[in-house]
Short mmCIF file of C-alpha atoms and ligand atoms in Angstrom, two decimals:
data_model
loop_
_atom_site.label_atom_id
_atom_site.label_comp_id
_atom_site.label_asym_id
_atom_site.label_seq_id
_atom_site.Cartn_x
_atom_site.Cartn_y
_atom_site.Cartn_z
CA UNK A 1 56.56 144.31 112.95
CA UNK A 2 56.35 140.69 111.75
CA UNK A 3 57.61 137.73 113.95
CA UNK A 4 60.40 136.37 112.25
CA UNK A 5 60.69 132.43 112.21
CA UNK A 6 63.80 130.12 111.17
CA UNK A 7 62.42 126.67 110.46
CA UNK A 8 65.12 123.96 110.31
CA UNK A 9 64.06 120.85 108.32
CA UNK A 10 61.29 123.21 106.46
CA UNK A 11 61.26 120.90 102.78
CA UNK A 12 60.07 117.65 105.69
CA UNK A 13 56.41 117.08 106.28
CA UNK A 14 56.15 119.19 109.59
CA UNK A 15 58.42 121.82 108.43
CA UNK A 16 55.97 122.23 104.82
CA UNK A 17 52.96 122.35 107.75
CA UNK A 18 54.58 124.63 110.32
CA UNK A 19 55.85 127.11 107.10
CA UNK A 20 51.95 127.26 106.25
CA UNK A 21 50.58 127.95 109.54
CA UNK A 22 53.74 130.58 110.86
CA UNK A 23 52.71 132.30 106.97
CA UNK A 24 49.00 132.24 107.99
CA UNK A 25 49.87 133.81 111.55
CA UNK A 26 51.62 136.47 110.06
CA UNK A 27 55.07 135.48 110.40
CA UNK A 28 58.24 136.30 108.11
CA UNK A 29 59.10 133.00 107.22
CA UNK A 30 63.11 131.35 106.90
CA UNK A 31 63.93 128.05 105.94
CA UNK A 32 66.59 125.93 106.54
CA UNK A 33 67.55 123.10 104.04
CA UNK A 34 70.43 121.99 102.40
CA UNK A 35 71.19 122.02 98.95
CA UNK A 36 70.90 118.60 96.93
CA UNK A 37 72.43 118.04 93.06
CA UNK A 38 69.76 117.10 91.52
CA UNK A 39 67.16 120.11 92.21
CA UNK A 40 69.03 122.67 94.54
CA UNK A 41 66.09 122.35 97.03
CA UNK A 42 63.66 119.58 97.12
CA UNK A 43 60.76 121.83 97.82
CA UNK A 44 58.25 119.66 96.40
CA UNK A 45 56.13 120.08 100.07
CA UNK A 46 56.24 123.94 100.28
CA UNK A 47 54.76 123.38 96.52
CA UNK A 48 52.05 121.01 97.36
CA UNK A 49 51.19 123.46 100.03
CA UNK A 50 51.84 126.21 97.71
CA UNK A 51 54.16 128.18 99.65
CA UNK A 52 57.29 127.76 98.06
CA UNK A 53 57.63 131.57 97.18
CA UNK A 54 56.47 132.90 100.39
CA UNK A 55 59.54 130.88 102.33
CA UNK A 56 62.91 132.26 102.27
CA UNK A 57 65.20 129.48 101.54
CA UNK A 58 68.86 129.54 103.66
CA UNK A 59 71.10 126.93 102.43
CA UNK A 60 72.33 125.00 105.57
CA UNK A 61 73.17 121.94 107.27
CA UNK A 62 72.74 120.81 110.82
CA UNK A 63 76.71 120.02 111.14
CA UNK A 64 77.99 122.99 109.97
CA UNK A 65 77.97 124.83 112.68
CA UNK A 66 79.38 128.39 111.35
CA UNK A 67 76.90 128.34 108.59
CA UNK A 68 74.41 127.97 111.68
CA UNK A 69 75.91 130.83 113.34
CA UNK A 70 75.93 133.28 110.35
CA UNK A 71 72.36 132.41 109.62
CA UNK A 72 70.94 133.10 113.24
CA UNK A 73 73.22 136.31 112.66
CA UNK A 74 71.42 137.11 109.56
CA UNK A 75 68.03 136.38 110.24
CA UNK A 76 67.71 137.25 113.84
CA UNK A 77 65.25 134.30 114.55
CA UNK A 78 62.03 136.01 117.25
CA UNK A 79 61.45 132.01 117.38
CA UNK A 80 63.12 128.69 116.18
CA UNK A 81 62.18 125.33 115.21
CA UNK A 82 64.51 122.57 114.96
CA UNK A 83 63.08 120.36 113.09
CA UNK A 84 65.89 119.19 111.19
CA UNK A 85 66.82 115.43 111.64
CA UNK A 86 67.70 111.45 110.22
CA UNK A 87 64.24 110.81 111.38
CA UNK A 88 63.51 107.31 109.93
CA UNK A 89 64.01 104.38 112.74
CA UNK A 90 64.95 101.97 110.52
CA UNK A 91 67.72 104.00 108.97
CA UNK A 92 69.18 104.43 112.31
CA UNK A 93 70.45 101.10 112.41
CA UNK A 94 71.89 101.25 108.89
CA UNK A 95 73.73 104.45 109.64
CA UNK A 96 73.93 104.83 113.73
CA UNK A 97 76.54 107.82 113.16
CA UNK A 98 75.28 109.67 110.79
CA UNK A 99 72.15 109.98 112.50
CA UNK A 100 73.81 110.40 115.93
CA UNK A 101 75.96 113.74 114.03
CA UNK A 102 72.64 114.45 112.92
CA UNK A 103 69.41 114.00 115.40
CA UNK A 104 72.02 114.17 118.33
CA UNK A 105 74.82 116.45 118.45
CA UNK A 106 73.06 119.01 115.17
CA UNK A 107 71.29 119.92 117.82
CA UNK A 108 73.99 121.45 120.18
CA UNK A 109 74.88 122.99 116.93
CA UNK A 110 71.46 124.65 116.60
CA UNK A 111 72.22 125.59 120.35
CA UNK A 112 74.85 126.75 119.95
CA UNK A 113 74.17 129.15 117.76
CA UNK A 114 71.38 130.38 119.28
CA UNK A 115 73.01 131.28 122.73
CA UNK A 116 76.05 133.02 120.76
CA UNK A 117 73.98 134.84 118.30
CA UNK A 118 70.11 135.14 119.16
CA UNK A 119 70.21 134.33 122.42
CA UNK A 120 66.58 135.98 122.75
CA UNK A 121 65.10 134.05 120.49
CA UNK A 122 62.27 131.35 121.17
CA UNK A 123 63.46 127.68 120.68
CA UNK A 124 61.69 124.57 119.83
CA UNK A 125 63.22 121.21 119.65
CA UNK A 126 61.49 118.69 118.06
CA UNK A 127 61.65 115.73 119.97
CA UNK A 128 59.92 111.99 119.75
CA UNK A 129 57.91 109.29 121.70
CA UNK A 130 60.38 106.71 120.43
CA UNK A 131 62.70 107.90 123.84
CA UNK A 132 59.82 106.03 125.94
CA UNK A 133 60.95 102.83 123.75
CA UNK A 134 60.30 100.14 125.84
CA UNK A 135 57.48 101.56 127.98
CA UNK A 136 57.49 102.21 131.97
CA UNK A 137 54.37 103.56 132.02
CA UNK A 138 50.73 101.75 129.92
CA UNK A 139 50.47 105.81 128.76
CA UNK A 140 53.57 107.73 128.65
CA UNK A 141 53.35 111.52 130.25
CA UNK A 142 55.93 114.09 130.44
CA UNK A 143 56.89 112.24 133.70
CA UNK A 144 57.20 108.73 132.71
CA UNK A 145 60.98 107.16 132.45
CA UNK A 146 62.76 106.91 129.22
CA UNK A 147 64.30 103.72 127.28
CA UNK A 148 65.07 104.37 123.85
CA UNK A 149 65.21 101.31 121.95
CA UNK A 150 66.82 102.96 118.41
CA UNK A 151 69.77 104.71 117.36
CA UNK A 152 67.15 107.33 116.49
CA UNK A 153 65.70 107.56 119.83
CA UNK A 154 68.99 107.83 121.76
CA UNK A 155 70.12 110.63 119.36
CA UNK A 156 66.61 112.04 120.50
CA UNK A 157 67.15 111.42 123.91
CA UNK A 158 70.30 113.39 124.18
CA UNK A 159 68.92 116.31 122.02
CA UNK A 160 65.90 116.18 124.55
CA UNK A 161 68.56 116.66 127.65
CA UNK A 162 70.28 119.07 125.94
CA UNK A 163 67.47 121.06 124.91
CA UNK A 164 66.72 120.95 129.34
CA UNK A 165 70.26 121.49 129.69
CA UNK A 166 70.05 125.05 127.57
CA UNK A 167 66.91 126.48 129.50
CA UNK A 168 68.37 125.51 133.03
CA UNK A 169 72.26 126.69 131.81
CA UNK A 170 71.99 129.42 129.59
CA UNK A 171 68.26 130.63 130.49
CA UNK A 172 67.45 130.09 127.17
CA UNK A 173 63.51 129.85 125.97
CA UNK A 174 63.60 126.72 125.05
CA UNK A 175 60.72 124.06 125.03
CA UNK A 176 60.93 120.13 123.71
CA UNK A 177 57.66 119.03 122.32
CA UNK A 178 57.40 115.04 123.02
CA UNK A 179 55.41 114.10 119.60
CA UNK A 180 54.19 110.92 119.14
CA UNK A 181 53.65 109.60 115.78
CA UNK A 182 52.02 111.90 113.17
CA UNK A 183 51.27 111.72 109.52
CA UNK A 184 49.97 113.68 106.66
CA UNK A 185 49.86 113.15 102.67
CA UNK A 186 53.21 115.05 102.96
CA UNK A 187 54.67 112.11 104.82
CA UNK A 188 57.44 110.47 103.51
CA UNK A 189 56.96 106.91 101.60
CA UNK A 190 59.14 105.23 103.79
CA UNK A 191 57.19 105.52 106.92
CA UNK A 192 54.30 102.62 107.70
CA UNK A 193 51.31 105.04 107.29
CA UNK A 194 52.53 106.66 103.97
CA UNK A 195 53.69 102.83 102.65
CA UNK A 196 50.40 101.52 102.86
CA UNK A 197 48.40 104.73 101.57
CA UNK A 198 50.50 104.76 98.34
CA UNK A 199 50.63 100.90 98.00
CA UNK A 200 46.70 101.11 98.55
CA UNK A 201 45.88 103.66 95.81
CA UNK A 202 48.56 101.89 93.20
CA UNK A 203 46.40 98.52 94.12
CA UNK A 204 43.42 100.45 93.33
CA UNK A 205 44.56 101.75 89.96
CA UNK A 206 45.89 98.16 88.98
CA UNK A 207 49.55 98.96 89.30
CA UNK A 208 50.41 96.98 92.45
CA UNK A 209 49.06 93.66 93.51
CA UNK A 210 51.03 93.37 97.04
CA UNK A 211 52.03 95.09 100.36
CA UNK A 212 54.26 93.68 102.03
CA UNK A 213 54.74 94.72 105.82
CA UNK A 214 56.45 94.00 108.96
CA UNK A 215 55.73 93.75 112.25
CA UNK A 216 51.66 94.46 111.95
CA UNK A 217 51.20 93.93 115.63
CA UNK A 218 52.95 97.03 116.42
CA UNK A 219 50.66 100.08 117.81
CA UNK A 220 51.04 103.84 117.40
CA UNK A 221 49.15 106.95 118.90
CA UNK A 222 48.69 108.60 115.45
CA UNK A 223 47.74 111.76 114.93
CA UNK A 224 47.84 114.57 112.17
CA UNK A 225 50.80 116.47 111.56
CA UNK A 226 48.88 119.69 111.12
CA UNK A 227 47.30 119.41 114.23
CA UNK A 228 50.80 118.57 115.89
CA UNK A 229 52.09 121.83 114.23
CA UNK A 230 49.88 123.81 115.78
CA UNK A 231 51.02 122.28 119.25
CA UNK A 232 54.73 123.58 118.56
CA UNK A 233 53.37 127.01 117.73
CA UNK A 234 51.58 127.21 120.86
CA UNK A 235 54.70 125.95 122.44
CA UNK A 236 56.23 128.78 122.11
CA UNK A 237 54.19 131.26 123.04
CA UNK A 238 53.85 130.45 126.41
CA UNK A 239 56.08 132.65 128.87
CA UNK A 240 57.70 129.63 130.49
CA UNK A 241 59.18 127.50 128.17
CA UNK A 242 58.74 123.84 129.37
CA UNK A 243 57.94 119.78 128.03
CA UNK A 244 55.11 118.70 126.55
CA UNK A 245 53.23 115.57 125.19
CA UNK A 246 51.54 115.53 122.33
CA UNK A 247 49.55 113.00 121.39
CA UNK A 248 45.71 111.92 120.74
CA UNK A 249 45.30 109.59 123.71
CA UNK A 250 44.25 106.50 121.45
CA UNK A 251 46.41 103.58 119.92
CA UNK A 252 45.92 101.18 117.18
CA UNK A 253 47.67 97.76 115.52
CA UNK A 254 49.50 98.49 112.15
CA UNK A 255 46.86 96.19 110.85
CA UNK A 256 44.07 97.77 112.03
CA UNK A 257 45.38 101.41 110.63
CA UNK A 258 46.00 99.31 107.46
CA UNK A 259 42.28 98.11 107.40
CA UNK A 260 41.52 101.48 107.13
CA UNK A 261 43.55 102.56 103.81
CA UNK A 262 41.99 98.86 102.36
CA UNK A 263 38.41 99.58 103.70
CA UNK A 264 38.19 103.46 102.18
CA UNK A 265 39.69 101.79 98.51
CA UNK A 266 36.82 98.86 98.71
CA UNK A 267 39.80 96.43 98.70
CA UNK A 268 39.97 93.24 100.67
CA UNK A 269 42.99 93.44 102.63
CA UNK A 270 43.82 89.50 102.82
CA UNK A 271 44.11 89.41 99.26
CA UNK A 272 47.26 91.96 98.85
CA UNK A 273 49.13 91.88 102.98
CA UNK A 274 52.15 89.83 102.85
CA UNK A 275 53.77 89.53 105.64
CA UNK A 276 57.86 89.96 105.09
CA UNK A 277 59.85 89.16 108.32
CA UNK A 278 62.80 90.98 106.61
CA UNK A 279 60.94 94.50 107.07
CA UNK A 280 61.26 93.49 111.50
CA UNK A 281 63.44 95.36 113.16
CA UNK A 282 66.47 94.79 115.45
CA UNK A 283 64.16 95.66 118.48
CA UNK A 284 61.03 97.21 118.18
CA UNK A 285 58.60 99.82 120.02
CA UNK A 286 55.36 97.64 120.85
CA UNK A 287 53.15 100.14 121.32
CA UNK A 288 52.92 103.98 122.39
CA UNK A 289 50.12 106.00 123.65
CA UNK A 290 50.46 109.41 125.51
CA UNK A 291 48.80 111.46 127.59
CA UNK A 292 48.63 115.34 126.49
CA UNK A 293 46.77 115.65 129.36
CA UNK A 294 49.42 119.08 130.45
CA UNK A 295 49.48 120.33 127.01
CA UNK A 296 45.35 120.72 127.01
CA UNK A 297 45.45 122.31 130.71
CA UNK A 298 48.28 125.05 129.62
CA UNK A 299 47.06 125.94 126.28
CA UNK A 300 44.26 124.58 125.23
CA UNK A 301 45.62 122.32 122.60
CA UNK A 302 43.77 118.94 121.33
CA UNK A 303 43.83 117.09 117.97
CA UNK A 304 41.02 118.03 115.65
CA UNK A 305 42.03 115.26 112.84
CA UNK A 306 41.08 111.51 113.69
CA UNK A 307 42.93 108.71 112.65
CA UNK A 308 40.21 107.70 109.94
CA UNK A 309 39.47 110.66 108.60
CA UNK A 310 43.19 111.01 108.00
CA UNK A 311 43.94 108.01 106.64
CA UNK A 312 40.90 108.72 103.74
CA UNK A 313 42.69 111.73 103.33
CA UNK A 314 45.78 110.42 102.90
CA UNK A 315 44.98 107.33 100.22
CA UNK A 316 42.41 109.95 98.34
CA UNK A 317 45.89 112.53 98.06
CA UNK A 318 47.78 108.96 96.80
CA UNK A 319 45.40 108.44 94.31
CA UNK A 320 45.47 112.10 92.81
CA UNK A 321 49.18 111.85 92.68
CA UNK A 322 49.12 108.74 90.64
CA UNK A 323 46.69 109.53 88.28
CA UNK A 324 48.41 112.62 87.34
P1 NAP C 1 61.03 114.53 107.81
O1 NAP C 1 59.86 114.67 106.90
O2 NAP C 1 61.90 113.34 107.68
O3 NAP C 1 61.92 115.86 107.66
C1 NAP C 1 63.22 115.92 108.15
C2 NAP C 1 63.84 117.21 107.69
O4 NAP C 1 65.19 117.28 108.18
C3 NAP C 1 63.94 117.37 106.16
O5 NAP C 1 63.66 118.70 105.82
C4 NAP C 1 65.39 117.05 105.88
O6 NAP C 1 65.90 117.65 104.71
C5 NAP C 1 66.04 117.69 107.10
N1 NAP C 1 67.41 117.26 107.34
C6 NAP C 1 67.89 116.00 107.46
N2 NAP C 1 69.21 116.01 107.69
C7 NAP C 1 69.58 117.32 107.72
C8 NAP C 1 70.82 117.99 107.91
N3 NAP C 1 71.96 117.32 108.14
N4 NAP C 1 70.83 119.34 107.89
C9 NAP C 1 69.70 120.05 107.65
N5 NAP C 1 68.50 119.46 107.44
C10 NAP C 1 68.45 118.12 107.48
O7 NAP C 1 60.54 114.58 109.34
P2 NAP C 1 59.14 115.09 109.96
O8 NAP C 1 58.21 113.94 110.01
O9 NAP C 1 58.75 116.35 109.32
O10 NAP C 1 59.58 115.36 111.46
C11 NAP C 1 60.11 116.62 111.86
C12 NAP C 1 60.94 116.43 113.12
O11 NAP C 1 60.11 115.88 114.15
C13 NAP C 1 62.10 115.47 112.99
O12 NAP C 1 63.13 115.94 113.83
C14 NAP C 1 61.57 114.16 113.52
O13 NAP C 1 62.61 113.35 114.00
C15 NAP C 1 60.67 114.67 114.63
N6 NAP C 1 59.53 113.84 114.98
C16 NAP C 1 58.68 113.41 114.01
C17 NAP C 1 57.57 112.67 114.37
C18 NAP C 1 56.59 112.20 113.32
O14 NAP C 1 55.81 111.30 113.64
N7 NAP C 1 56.56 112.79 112.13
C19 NAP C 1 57.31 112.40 115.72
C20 NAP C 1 58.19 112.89 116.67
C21 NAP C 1 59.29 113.62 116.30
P3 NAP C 1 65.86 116.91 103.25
O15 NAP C 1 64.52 117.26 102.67
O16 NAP C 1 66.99 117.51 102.55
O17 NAP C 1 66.00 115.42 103.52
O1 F7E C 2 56.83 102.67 111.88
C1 F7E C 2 55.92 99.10 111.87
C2 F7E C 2 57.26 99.50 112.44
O2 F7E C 2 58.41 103.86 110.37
C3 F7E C 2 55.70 102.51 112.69
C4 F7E C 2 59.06 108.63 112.91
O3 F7E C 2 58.37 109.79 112.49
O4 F7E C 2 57.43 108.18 114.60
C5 F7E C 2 58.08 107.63 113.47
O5 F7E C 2 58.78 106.45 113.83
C6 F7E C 2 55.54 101.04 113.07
C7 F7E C 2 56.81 100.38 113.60
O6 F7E C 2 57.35 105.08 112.34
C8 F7E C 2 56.46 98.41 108.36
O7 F7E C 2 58.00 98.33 112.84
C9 F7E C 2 55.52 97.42 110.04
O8 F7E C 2 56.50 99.60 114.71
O9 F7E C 2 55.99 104.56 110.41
P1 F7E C 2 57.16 104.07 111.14
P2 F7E C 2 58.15 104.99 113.73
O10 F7E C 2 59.27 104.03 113.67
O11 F7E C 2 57.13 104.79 114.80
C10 F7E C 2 58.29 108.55 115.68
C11 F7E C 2 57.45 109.16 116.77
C12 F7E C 2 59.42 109.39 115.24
O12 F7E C 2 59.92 110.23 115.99
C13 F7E C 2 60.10 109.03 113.96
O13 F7E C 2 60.85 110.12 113.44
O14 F7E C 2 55.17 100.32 111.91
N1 F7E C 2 56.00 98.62 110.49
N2 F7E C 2 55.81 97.27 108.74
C14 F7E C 2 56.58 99.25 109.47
N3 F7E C 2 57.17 100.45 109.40
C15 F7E C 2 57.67 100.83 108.21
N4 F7E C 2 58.24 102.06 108.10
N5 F7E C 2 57.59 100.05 107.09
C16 F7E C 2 57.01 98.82 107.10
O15 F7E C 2 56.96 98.12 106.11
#
């Protein structure tokens, strides 16, 4: 019989990734997203990927917990991914609650859920680098000290604990994959990698003349969401569950990922960067670079995708979109 998977946060970049690969691996596919007024679903990633018929669609939200519970009921999960989340820093500050309900206490919801109704079931909980906020460590590890510096990452923090708290409670299977940054052409606009890929391409075509930025000092470990997919999968099938990093071991400047996206277009970048200090943030994350160092010894995984090749990727997949 086919593994069946529930996928909260499915229509968001990882979830459109992780649908494709779980669909590839055999899997009976379930999504969870909620329903919007303007198009029922957004499920313009599953269509990109063109999945969108192979994923059954539940209608859900990560605060409702009793639509949770009748869903884990119905679909008898063999594995789930939480995925599901505010995940934008920025917006954290703008609406702290909201993304606490969400990123934080959804999560017991998920939980929840899971212990009353599929308490067998595999559980992954998708959680970030931004908890190592102000680092304690030059390359953060599964063992290095946490210090969120976001709403975000303290929501994540305390979804992280409880995630522990559930496997050493309940004995449930579940494992918290430490991600650090990854991007895709299904990344959302909003996000620094995605910003400058579109701007890029619309420069290129003559329908922009300027990106403006924040902080361009800051680094990320960046990696490809595809590849970091693949890393929850494996996750999962490991008889212990546990924490892992993922990560590809190397950071780089906002500028110099920018250079990139310019370099690929045959733009000069001084002519278009502006600099706007009202895109800063109330505190930032310097820099972040982890060590997957556990994650290769236990299963084997390492990131296939480097940063340049996905960042060609990325502006090329801009420029098809806006010449369509
Ligand atoms: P994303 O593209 O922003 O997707 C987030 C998903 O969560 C969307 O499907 C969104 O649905 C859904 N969602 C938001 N609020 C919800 C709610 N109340 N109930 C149900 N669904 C809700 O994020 P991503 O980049 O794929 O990341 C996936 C997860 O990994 C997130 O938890 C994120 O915080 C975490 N993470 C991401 C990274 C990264 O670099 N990408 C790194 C570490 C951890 P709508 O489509 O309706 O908005
Ligand atoms: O910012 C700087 C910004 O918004 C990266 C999420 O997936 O990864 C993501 O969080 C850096 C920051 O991602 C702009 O200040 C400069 O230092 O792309 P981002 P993030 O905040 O690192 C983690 C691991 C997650 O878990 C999150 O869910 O870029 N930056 N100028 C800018 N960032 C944005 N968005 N826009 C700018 O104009």
């Amino acid at each position: 019989m086919a593994k069946r998977a529930l996928i909260t946060g499915v229509t968001g970049q990882d979830g459109a990734y992780l649908a494709e690969l779980l669909l590839q691996n055999g899997y009976e596919v379930h999504g969870l997203a909620r329903r919007s007024s303007s198009s029922d679903v957004n499920l313009s990633r599953l269509q990109w990927l063109g999945i969108e018929r192979e994923v059954q669609i539940v209608d859900g939200n990560l605060l409702d917990l009793s639509g949770l519970i009748r869903t884990m009921r119905d679909v008898k999960p063999d594995e789930v991914y939480n995925l599901a989340a505010q995940s934008f820093v920025k917006s954290s500050w703008q609406q702290p609650i909201l993304t606490g309900q969400v990123t934080g206490l959804g999560v017991t919801n998920v939980l929840e859920a899971v212990r009353l109704e599929s308490p067998g079931a595999r559980f992954y909980q998708a959680s970030s680098s931004e908890m190592y906020g102000l680092i304690q460590e030059p390359m953060q590890s599964e063992t290095t000290p946490f210090y969120p510096r976001s709403p975000y990452a303290v929501a994540k923090l305390y979804a992280h604990w409880l995630t522990v708290n559930y496997r050493e409670s309940f004995g449930v299977h579940a494992s918290s994959g430490i991600l650090f940054n990854h991007e895709s052409p299904l990344r959302g606009i909003e996000f620094v990698t995605r910003k400058v890929t579109d701007c890029v391409a619309r420069i290129k075509l003559g329908r922009a003349t300027e990106l403006r930025l924040g902080n361009i000092d800051a680094k990320r470990d960046w990696g490809h969401s595809k590849d970091y997919v693949r890393a929850m999968w494996l996750m999962l099938q490991q008889d212990v569950p546990d924490d892992y990093v993922i990560a590809t071991g190397r950071t780089t400047t906002v500028r110099d990922m920018c250079a990139i996206a310019f370099k690929h277009a045959g733009l000069d970048m001084d002519k278009h960067l502006i600099i706007d200090p009202a895109l800063f943030r109330p505190a930032e994350v310097d820099i972040l670079l982890g060590d997957a160092t556990k994650a290769r010894q236990k299963f084997g995984w390492e990131p296939k995708i480097t940063l340049e090749d996905m960042i060609v990727e990325m502006v090329e997949a801009d420029l098809k979109r806006l010449k369509k």
